[in-house]
Coordinates of C-alpha atoms and ligand atoms in Angstrom, one line a residue:
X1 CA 21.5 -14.0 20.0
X2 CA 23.6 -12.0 17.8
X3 CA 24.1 -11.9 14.3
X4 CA 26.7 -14.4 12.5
X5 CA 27.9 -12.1 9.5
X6 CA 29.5 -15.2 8.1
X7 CA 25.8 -17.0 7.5
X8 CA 24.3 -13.8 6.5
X9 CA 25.8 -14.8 2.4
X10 CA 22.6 -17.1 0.9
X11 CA 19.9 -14.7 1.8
X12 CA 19.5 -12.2 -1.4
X13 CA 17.5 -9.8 0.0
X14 CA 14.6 -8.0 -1.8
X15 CA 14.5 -4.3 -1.9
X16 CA 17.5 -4.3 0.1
X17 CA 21.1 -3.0 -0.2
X18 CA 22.5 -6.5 0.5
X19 CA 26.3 -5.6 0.7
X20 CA 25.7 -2.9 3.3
X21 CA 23.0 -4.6 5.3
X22 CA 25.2 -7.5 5.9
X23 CA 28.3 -5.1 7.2
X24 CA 25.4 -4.3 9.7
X25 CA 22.3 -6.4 10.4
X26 CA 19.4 -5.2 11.8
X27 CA 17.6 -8.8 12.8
X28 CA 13.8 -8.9 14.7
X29 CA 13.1 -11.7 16.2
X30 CA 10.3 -11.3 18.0
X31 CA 7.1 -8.5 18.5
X32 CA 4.3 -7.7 20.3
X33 CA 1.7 -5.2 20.0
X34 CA 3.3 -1.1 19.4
X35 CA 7.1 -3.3 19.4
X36 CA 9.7 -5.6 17.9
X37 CA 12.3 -7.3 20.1
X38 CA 16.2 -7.0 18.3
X39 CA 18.7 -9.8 18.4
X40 CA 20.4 -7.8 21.0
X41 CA 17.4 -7.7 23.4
X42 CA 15.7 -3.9 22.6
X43 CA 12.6 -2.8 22.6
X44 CA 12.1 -0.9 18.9
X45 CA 8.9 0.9 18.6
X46 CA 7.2 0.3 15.0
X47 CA 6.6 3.7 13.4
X48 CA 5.6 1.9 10.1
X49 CA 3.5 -1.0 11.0
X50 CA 5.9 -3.8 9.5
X51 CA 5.8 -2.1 6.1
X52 CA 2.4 -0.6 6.4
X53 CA 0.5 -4.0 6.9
X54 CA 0.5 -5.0 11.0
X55 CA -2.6 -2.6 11.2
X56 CA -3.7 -4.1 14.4
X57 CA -0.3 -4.4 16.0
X58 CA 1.9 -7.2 15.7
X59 CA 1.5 -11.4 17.5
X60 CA -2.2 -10.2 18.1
X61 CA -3.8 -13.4 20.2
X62 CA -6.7 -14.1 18.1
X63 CA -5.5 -13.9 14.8
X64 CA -2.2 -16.3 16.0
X65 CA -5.0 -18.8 17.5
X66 CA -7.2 -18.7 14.0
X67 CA -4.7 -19.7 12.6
X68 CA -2.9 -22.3 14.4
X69 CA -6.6 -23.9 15.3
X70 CA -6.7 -23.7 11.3
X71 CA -3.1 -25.5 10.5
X72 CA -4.4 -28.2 12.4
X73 CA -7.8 -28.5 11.0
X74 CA -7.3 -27.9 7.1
X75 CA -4.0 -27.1 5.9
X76 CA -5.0 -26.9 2.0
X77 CA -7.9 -27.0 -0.5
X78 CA -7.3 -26.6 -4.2
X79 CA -9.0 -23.5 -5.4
X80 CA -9.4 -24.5 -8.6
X81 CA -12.7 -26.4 -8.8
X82 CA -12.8 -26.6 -5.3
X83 CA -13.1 -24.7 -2.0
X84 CA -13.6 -24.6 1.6
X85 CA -15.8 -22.8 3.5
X86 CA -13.3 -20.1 5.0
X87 CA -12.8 -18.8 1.4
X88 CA -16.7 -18.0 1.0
X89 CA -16.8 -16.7 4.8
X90 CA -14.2 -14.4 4.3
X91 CA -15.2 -13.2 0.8
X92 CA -18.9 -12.4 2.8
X93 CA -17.4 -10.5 5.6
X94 CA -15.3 -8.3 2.9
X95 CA -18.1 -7.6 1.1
X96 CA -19.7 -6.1 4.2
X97 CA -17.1 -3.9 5.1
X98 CA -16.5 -2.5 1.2
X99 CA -18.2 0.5 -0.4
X100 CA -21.3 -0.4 -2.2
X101 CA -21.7 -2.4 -5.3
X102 CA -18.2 -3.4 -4.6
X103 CA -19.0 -6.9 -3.4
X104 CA -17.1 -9.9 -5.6
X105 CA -13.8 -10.7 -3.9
X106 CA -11.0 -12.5 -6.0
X107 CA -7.9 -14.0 -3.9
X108 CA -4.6 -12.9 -4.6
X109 CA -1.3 -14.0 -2.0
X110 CA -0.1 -10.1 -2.2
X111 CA -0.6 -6.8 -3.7
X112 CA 1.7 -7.3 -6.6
X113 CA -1.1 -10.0 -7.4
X114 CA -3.5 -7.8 -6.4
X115 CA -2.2 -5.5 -9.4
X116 CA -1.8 -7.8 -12.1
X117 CA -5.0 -9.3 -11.3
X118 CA -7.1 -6.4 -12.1
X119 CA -5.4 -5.2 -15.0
X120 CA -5.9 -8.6 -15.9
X121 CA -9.4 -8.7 -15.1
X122 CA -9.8 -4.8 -16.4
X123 CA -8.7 -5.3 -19.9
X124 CA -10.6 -9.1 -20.0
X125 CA -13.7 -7.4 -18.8
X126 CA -13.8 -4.9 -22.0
X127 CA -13.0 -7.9 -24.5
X128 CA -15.7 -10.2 -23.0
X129 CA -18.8 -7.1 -23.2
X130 CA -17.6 -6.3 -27.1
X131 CA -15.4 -3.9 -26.5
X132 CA -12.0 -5.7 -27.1
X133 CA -9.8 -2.0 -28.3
X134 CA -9.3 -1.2 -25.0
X135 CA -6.3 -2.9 -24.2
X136 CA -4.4 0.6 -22.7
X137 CA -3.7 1.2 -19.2
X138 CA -2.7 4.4 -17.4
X139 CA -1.0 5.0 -14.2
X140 CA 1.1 7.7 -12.6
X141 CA 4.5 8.9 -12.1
X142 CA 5.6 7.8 -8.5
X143 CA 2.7 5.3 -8.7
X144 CA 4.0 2.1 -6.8
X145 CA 2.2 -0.9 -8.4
X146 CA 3.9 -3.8 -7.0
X147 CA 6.3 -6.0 -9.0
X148 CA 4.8 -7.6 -11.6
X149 CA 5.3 -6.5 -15.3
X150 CA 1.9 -5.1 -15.1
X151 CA 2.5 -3.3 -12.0
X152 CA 6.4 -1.7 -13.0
X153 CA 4.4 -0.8 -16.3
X154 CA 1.6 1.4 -14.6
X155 CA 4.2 1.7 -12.0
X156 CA 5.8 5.5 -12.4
X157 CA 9.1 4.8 -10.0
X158 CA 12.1 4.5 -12.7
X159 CA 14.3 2.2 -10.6
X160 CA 11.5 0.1 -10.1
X161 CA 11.7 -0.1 -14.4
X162 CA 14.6 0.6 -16.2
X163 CA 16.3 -2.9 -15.8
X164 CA 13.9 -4.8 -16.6
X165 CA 12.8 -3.8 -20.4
X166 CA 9.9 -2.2 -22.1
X167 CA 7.3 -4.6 -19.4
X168 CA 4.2 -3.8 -21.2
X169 CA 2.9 -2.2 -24.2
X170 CA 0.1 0.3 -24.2
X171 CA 0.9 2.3 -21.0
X172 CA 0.9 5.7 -20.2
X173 CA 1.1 7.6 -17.0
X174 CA -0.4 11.0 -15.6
X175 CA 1.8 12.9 -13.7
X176 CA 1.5 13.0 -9.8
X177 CA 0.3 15.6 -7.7
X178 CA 2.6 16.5 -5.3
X179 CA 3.7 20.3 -5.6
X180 CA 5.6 21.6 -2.8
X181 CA 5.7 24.8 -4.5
X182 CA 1.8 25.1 -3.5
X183 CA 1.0 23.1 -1.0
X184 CA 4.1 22.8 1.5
X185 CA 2.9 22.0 5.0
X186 CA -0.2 20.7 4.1
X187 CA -2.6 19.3 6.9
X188 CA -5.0 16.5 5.4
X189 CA -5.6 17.1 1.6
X190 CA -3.8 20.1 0.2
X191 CA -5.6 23.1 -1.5
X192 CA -4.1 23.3 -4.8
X193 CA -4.1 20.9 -7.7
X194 CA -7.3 19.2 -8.5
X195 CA -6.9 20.9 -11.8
X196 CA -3.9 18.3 -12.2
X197 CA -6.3 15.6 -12.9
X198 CA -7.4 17.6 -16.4
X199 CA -4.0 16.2 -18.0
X200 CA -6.1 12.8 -18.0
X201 CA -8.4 14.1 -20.8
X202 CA -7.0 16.7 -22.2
X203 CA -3.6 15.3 -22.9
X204 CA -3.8 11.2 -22.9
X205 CA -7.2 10.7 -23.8
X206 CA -6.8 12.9 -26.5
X207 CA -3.3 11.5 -27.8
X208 CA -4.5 7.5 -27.3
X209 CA -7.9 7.7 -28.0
X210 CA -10.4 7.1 -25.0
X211 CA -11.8 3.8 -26.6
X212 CA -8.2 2.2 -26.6
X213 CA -8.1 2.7 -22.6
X214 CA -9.3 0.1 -20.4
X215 CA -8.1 1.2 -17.2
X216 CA -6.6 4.1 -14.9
X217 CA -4.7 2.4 -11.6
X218 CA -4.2 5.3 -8.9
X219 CA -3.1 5.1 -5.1
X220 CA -5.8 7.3 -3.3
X221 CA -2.5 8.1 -1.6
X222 CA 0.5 7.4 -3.1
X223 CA 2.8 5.9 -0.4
X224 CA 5.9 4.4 -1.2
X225 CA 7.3 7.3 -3.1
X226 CA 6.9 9.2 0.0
X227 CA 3.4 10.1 0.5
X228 CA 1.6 12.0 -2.0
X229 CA -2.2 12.6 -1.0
X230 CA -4.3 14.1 -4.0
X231 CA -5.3 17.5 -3.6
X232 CA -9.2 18.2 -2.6
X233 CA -11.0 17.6 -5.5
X234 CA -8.8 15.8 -7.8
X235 CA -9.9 12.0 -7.8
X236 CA -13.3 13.3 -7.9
X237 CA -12.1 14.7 -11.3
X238 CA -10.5 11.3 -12.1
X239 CA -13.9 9.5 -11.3
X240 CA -16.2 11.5 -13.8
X241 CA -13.1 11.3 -16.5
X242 CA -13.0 7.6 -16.3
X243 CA -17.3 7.8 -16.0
X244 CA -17.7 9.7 -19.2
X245 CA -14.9 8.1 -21.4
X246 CA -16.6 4.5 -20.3
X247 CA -12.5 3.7 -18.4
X248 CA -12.4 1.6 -15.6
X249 CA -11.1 3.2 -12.1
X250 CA -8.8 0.9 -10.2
X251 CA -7.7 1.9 -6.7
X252 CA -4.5 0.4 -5.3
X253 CA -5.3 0.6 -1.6
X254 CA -2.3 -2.0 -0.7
X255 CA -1.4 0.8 1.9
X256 CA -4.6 2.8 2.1
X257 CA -7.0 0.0 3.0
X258 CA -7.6 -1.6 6.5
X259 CA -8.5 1.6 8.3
X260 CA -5.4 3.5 7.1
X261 CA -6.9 7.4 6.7
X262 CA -9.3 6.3 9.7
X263 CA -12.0 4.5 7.5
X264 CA -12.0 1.2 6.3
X265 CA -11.1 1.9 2.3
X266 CA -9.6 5.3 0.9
X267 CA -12.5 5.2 -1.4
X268 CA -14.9 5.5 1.7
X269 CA -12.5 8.4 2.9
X270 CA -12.5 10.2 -0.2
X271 CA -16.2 9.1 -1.0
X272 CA -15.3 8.4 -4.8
X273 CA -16.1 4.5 -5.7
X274 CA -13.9 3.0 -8.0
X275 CA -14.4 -0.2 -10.3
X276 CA -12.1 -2.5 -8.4
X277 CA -9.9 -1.9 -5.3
X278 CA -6.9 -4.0 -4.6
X279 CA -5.9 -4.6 -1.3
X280 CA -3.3 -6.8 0.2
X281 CA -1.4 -5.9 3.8
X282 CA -3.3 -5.2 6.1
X283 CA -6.1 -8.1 5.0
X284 CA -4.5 -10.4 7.2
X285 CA -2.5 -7.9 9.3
X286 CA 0.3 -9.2 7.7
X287 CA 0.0 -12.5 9.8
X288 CA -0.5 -14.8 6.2
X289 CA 0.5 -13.4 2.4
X290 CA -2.6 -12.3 1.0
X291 CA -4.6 -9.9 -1.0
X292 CA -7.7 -9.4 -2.7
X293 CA -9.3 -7.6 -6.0
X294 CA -12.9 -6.6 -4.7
X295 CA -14.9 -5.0 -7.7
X296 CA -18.0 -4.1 -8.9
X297 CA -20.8 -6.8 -8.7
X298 CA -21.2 -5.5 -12.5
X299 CA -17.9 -6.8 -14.0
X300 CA -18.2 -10.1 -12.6
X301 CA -21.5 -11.0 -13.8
X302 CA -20.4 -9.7 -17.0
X303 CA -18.2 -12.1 -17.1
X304 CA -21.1 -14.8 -15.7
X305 CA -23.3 -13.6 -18.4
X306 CA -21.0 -14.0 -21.5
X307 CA -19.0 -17.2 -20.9
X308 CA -20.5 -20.2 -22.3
X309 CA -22.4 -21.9 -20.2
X310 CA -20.1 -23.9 -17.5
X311 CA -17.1 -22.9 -18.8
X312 CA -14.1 -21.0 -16.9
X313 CA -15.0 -17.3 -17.0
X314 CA -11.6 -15.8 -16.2
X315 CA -9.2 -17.6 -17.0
X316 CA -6.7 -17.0 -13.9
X317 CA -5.8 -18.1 -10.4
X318 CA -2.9 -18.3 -7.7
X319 CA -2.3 -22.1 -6.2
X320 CA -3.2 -20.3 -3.0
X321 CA -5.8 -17.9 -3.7
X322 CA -7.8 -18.4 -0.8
X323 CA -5.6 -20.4 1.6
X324 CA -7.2 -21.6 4.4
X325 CA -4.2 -20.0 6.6
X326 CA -4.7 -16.6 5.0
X327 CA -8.9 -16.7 5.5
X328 CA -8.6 -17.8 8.9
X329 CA -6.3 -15.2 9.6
X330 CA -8.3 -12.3 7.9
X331 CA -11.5 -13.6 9.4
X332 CA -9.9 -13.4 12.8
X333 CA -8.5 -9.7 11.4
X334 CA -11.2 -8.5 11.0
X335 CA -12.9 -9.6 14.1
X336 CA -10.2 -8.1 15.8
X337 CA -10.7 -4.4 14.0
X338 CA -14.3 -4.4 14.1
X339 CA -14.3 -5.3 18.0
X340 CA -11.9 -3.0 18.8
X341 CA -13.2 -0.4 16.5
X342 CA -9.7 0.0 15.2
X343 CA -10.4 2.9 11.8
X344 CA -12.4 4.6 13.9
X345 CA -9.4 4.8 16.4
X346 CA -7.0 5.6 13.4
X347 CA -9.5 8.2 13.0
X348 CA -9.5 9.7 16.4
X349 CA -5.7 9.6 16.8
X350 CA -5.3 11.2 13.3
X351 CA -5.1 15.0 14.6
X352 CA -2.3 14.4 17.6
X353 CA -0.3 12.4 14.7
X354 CA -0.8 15.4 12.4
X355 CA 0.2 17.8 15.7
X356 CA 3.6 15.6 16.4
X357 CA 4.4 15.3 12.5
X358 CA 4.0 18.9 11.7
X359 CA 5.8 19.5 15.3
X360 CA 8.9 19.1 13.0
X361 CA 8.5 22.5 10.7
X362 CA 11.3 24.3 11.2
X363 CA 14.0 22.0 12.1
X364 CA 16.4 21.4 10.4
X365 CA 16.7 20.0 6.7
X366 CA 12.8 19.5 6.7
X367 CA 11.3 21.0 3.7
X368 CA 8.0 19.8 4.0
X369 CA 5.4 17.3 6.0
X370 CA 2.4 15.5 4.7
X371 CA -0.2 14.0 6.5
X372 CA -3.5 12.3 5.9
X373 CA -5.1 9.2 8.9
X374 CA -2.6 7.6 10.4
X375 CA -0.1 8.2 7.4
X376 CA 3.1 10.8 7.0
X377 CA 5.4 12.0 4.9
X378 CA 8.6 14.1 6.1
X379 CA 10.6 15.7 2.7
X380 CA 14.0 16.4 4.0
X381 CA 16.9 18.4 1.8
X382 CA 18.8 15.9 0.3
X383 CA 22.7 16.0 1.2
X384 CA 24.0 18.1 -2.3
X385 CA 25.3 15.5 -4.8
X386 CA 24.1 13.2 -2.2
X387 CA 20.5 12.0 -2.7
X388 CA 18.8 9.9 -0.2
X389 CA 21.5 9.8 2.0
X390 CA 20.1 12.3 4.5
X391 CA 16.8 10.4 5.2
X392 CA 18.6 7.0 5.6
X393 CA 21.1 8.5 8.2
X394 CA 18.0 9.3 10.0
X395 CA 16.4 5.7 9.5
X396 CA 19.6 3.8 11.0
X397 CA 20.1 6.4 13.9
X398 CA 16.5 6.4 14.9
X399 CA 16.7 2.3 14.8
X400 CA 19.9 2.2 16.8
X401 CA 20.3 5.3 18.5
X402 CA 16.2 5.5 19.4
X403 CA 15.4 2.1 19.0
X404 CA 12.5 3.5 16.5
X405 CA 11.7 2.4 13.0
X406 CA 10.7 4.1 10.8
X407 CA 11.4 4.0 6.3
X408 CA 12.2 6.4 4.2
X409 CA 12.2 6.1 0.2
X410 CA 14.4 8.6 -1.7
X411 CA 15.0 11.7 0.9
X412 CA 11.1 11.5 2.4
X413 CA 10.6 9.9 5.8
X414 CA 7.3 7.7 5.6
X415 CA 5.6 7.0 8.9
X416 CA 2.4 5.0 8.7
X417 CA 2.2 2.9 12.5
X418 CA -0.3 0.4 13.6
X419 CA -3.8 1.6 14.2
X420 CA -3.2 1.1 18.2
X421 CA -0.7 3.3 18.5
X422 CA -1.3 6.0 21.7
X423 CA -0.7 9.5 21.9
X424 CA 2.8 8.9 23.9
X425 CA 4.1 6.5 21.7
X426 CA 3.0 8.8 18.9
X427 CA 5.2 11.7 20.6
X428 CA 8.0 9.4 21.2
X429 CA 8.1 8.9 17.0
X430 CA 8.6 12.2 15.9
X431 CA 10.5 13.3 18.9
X432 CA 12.8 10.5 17.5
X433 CA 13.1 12.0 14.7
X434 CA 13.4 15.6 16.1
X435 CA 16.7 14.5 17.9
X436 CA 18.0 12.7 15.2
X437 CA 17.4 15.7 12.7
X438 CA 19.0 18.0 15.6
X439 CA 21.8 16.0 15.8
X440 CA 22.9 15.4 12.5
X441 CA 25.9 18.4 11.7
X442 CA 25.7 18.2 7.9
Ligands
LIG1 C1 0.1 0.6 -3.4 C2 0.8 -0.7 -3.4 N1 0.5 -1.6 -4.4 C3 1.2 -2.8 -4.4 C4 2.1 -3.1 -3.5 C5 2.8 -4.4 -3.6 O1 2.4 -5.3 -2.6 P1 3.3 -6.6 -2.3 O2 4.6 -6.1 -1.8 O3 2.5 -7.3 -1.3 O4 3.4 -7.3 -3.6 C6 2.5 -2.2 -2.5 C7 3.5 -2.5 -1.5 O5 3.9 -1.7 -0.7 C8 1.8 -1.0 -2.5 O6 2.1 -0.1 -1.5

């Protein structure tokens, strides 16, 4: 089946250039495992697992049964003042799988959700244990937060912010960590930089007052601005900031959760715990919308302690938080990566994916490659007067000359591809990319 151009007009696409999509469609309509299927019939191997969320691999059998077996059982439950059994199952089986003390799950239908929930929840938790000042919240340039006005306002990506007004008051960023200069080439975490996480005291604790801030919101690895991964050492530093100045640590592992760097949170990667972590993606393996804030047994009973007695404690909620179609899915999720053992997989594939990526040092236009689990970022010379243009010729040969996918945000190439992916198909990626690089005359 191909496209019809002429009903391609009522679909306003998010994060899309509309006007150019439509003079060319690229339409999936169907996948299995390592592979969509096209509308013209080919085979395209997913470098980027959807959009970093079908972990497991894509129409996996268990999780499509789960959830039809669930359509036909329960379709709905209100969450509010009511429940069904899923929600509590699921919320368990999280708990088990998250780093300790991290154990109270609150449902969210995506990581934007995920965002504004604990922000939400971060500045709430301060107010309701006395300390009501700290209203502040601090994120990072190149931070990607999600959509919400609380996630563009922690959010450091200027497109992502400057149509849309001042979003909200009391934010502040750090800057990011990503210095070519230093660390081009790195393998895993790059040398040079923890010292980058100093800024946090020294410049906006000490221009906003550390008892005005109620929260820092980081990606362990920044990874839709092109993968940034911290520098050894430096969210250590950003834990015992936050620990001394009494500031909440958030993690935003939308991307880095679900087995990502080859363990199940970045948190557990990195071994530094955070306050909260929100998650979203690969929850559900992208089979069902949904996310989840997990955080610190401590701030919700805080919140059980000081609210009158049977009254609401936090006062917020999603009509679907906790659909039955997202828990069974999830449940069945994360059968399927505990049975297949698929972070420790991530984990073992992680040095032939950093051999292929870095395979591409030295051709040409690549100034630099990133890599950390299953997760890589290629930084190509942008065209002069030309920015991003480079990277997204690559993306639309690779899809129709290679029938590969892969993204790319600004001039950086982002591969991230389901947890199952094997050594060949690996190869087959970057080699992809190699002939497309090797190709291109300009
Ligand atoms: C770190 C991070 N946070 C939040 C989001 C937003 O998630 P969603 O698109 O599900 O709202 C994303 C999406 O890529 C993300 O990478």
């Amino acid at each position: 089946m191909s496209a019809d151009v002429s009903k391609l007009d009522a679909y306003w696409m998010p994060f899309t250039a509309n006007r150019q999509f439509k003079q060319s469609p690229r339409l999936l309509t169907g996948a299995d495992g390592m592979f969509f299927r096209d509308d013209k019939g080919r085979e395209v191997l997913d470098g980027i697992a959807g959009l970093w969320c079908v972990n497991a691999g894509h129409n996996r059998p268990r999780i499509v049964e789960a959830i039809q077996a669930q359509a036909a059982e329960l379709d709905f439950a209100p969450p509010f003042q009511m429940a069904h059994p899923k929600a509590f199952e699921l919320a368990e089986r999280l708990a088990q799988i998250t780093p300790a003390g991290l154990n109270r799950i609150f449902f969210t239908n995506s990581g934007s959700e995920s965002v504004e929930t604990a922000l939400k929840m971060a500045i709430a938790y301060h107010r309701v244990r006395g300390e009501g000042s700290r209203t502040r919240l601090i994120g990072r340039e190149r931070g990607y937060h999600g959509v919400g006005f609380g996630g563009i306002a922690v959010g450091g990506i200027a497109g992502n912010r400057k149509h849309f007004g001042p979003a909200l008051p009391g934010v502040d960023h750090l800057r990011h960590p990503l210095d070519i200069s230093r660390n081009a080439f790195s393998r895993g975490l790059p040398e040079h930089g923890a010292e980058m996480a100093d800024e946090f005291e020294q410049r906006l604790l000490a221009l906003h007052d550390p008892t005005t801030v109620a929260a820092l919101i980081v990606e362990p690895v920044q990874g839709s601005t092109g993968v940034i991964i911290p520098p050894k050492g430096y969210l250590q530093k950003l834990r015992a900031i936050c620990d001394k100045h009494g500031i909440l640590l958030i993690f935003d592992e939308v991307i880095t959760g679900f087995g990502r760097l080859g363990t199940a949170f970045g948190a557990d990667y990195f071994g530094v715990t955070p306050d909260m972590i929100c998650c979203a993606k690969g929850l559900t393996n992208a089979m069902v919308p949904m996310g989840a804030v997990i955080a610190k047994q401590a701030i919700h009973d805080t919140f059980m302690d000081t609210a009158p007695e049977n009254a609401i404690e936090f006062y917020h909620g999603y009509t679907y938080s906790g659909h039955p179609l997202a828990c069974a899915a999830a449940i069945a999720t994360l059968d399927v990566y505990q049975s297949e053992k698929l972070f420790a997989r991530a984990a073992s594939m992680a040095p032939a994916f950093e051999a292929a990526a870095h395979s591409l040092r030295g051709l040409p236009h690549v100034k630099d490659v990133r890599n950390l689990g299953l997760v890589c970022g290629i930084e190509l010379e942008p065209i002069p007067s030309k920015p991003t243009a480079r990277a997204y010729e690559v993306f639309e040969r690779c899809f129709w000359e290679e029938n590969v996918l892969i993204r790319t945000t600004g001039d950086i190439i982002a591969l991230s591809p389901p947890l199952i992916i094997d050594e060949e198909q690996i190869n087959r990626l970057v080699a992809a990319i190699s002939k497309i690089l090797v190709r291109m005359t300009k």
